[in-house]
XYZ file of C-alpha atoms in Angstrom:
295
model
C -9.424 -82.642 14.706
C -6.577 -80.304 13.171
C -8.228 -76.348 12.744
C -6.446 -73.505 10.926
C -7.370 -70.289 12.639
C -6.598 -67.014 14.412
C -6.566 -65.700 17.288
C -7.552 -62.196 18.650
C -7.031 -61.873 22.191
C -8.827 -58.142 23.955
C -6.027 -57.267 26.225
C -7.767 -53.261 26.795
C -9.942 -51.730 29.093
C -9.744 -49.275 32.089
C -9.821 -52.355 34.553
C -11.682 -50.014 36.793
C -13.115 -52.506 39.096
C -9.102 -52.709 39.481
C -8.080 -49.275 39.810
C -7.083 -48.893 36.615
C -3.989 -51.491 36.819
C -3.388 -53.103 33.879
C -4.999 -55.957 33.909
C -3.486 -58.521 31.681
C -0.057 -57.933 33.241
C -1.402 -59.055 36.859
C 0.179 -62.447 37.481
C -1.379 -65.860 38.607
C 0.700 -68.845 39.114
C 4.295 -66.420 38.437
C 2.368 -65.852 34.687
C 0.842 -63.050 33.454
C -3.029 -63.295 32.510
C -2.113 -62.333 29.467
C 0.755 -65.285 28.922
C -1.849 -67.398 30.367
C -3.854 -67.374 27.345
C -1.604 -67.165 24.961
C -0.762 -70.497 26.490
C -4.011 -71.959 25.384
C -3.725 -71.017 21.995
C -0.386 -71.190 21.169
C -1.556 -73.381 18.016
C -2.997 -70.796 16.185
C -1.388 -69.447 12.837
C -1.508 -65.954 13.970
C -2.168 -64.417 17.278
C -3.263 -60.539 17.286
C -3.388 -59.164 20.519
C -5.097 -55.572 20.722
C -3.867 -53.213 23.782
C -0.817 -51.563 24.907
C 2.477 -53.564 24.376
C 3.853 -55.917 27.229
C 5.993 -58.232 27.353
C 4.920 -62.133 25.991
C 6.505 -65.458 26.276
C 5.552 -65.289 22.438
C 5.499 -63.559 19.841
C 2.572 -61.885 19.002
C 1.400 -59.253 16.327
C 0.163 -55.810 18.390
C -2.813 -53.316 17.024
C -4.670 -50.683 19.430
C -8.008 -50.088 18.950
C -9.290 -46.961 18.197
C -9.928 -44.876 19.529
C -7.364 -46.138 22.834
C -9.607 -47.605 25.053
C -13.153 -47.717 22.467
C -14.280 -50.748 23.574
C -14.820 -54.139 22.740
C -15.996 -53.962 18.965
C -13.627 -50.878 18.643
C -10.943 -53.928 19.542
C -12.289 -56.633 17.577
C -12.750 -54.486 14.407
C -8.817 -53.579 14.913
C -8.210 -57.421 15.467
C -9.674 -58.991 12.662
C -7.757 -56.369 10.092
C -5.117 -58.378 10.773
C -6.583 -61.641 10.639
C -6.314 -64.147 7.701
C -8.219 -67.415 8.003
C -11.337 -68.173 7.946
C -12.031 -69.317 11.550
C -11.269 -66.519 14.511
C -10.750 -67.563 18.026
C -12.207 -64.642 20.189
C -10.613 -64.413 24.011
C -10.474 -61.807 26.611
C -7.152 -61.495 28.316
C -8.515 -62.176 31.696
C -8.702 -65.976 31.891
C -6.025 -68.010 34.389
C -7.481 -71.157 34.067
C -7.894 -71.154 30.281
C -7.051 -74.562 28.715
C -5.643 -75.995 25.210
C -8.699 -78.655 25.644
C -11.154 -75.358 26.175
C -10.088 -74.048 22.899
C -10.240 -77.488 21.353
C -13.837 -78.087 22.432
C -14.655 -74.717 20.924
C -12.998 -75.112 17.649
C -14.478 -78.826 17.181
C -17.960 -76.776 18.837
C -17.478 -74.951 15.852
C -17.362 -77.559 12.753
C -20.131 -78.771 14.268
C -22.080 -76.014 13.471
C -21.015 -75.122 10.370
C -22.611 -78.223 9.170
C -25.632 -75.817 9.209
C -26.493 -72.781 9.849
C -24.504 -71.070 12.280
C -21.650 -68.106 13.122
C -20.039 -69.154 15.740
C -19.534 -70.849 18.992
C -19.513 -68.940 22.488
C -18.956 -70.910 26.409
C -22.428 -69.759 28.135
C -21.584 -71.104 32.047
C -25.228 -69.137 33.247
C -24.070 -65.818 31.226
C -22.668 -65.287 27.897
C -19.330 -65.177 27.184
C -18.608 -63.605 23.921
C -14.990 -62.891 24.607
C -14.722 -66.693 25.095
C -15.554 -68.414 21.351
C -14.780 -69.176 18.213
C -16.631 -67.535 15.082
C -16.685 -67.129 11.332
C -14.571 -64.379 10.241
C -16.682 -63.371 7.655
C -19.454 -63.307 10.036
C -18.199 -61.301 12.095
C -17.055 -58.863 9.591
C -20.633 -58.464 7.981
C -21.649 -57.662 10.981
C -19.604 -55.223 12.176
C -19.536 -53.009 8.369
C -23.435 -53.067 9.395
C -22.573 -51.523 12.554
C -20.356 -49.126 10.732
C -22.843 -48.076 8.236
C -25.688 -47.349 11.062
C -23.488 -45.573 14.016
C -20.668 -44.533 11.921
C -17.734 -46.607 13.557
C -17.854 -49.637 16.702
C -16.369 -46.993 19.546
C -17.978 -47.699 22.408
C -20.523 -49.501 21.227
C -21.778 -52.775 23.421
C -20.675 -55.567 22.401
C -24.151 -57.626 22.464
C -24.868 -55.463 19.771
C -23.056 -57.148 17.216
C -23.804 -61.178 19.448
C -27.878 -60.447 19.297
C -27.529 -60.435 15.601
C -25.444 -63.779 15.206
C -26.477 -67.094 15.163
C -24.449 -68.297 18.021
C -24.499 -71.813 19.703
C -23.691 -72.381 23.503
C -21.969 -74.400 24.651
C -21.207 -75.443 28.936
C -17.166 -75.429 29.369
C -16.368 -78.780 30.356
C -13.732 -77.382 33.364
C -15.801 -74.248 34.628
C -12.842 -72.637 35.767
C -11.722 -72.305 32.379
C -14.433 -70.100 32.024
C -13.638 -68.089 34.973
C -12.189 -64.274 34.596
C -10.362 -61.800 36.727
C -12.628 -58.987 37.090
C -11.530 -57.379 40.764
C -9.508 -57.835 43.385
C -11.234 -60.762 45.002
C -11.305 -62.497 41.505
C -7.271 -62.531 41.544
C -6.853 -63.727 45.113
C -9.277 -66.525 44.358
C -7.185 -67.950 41.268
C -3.652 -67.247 42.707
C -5.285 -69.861 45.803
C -6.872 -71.816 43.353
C -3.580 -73.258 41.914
C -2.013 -73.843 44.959
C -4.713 -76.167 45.702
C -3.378 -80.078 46.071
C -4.033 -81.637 43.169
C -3.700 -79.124 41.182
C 0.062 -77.400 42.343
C 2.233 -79.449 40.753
C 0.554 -79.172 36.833
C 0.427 -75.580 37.381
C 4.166 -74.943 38.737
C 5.637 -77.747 35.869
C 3.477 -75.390 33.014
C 4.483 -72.277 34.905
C 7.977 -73.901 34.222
C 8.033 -74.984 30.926
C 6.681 -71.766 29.696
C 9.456 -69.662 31.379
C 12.313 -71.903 30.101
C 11.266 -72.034 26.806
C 10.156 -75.908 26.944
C 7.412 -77.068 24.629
C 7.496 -80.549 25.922
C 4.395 -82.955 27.781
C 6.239 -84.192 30.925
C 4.768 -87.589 32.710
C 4.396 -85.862 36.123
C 4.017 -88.945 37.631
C 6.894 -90.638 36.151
C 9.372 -87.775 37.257
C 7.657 -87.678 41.122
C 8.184 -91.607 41.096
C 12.087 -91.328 40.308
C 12.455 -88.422 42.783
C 11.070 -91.122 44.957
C 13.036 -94.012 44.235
C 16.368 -92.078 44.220
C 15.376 -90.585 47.851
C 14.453 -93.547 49.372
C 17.287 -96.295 47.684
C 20.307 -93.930 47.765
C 19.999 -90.599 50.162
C 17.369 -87.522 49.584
C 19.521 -85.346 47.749
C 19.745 -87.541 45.242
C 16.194 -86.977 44.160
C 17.139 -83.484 43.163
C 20.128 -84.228 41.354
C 19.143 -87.241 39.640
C 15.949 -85.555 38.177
C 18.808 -83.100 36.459
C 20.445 -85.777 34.997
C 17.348 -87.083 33.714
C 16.959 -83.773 32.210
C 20.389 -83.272 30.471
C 20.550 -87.104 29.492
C 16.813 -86.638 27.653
C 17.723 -83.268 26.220
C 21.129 -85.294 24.422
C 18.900 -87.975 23.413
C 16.712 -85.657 21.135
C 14.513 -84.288 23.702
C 11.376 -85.742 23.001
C 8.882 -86.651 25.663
C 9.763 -90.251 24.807
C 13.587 -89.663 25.767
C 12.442 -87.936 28.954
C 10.455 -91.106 29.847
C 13.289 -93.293 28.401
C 16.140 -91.920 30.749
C 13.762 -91.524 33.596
C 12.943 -95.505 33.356
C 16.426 -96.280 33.233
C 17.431 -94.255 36.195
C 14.651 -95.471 38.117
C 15.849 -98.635 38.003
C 19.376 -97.680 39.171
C 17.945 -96.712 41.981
C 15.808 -100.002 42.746
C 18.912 -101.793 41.827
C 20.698 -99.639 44.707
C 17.749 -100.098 47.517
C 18.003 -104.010 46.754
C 21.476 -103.876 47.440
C 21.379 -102.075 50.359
C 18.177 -104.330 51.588
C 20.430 -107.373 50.618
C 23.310 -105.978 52.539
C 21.359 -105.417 55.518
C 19.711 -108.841 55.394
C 23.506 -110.302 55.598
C 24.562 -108.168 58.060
C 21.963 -109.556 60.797
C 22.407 -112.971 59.549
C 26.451 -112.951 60.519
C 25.866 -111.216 63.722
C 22.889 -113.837 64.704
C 20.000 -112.537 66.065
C 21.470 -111.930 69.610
C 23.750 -109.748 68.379
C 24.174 -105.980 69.115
């Protein structure tokens, strides 16, 4: 299902569980927490991240809450000034293992309720996660001029404050570590081992990739691991390297599609089948005009 929103990602706080390092800028996977995220929701028509500046694979628009450092509805009420459509994706900045399908699910999650009743859409994994759902706008923005109008303005305020009066539906994350946030010290050792985990490396490190060359591009992992492979094995292991590069450039020539990549991979695959048959052939022949006592 195709959504129009915005995002507003909370990339504040005195970490202090941390020490006070910013938190967002702490890296998983060679990424920042923050570029995580911004990962997941790289479809949305505007992204407004609130916090101190850093540096983003993206771009971004920046606001600071105020006062610096007022909280969570101090943040969101700076956030959604700058927001436009009607839908409002609500994230902290603290979540490695945040997924494209999580935001999907919540989005879809979303139209669902809107059918009825309903402001938004939150992932509850055995505890609320506010910072991890998609809302109505104008929801939250009622909400918030009432908290205005009866403590003056949102600094410091708790968050469930504004969540108890919403009509929220929960919803279980279908990964639950996409639900999982960085909260001390033990949290980020956890997810930096987490990724190198088999079975889980090689998506991380070819995202991790992509993102830091600028490549918006699905890659068959498979495909890519198979050449490597068969250009090992039929010619000589450097060749798996190199011919993976080639792949590469050829693709990128063709158009660059995810269709060229799997074009120019196919072909070169079977180069190098072609090459181990000839080589089996060849050594087939040679026993054959030695005979078998040979040697």
């Amino acid at each position: 299902m195709s959504h129009a929103y915005d995002a507003v990602v909370i990339a504040g706080g005195a970490a202090r569980r941390l020490g006070g390092t910013d938190k967002p800028a702490l890296t998983v996977g060679g990424r920042s927490l923050l570029d995580r995220v911004l990962h997941a929701c790289a479809d949305a028509a505007r992204t407004v991240v609130v916090g101190p500046r850093r540096p983003t694979y993206r771009p971004v628009d920046w606001v600071r809450e105020q006062p610096p450092g007022g909280g969570p509805l101090a943040a969101l009420d700076a956030g959604l000034r700058r927001v436009e459509r009607d839908t409002v994706l609500l994230l902290s900045a603290d979540l490695p293992f945040l997924t494209a399908a999580t935001v999907r699910a919540l989005l879809d999650g979303l139209d669902g309720a809107l059918t009825g009743p309903g402001d938004g859409v939150i992932v509850s994994d055995g505890r609320d996660q506010p910072l991890l759902g998609a809302y109505r706008t104008e929801s939250l923005r009622r909400e918030l001029a009432l908290l205005a109008a009866e403590h003056g303005r949102p600094a410091n305020l708790p968050l469930r404050l504004l969540t108890d009066e919403l009509a929220l539906r929960r919803v279980a994350p279908a990964d639950p570590e996409a639900a999982r946030d960085c909260d001390t010290w033990g949290d980020l050792a956890s997810a930096r081992s987490r990724i190198r985990e088999h079975g889980r490396v090689l998506n991380e490190w070819m995202t991790a990739a992509k993102a830091e060359l600028g490549i918006d591009l699905d890659v068959d992992n498979a495909l890519l691991l198979d050449l490597a492979r068969d250009a090992a094995h039929g010619v000589a292991r450097p060749a798996a390297p190199l011919t993976t590069f080639l792949v590469g450039y050829a693709a990128a020539r063709a158009g660059g599609s995810a269709e060229d990549v799997a074009e120019t991979a196919r072909r070169a695959a079977g180069l190098a089948r072609r090459w181990a048959a000839e080589a089996e052939t060849g050594a087939e022949k040679g026993t054959a005009e030695r005979g078998p006592d040979a040697g």
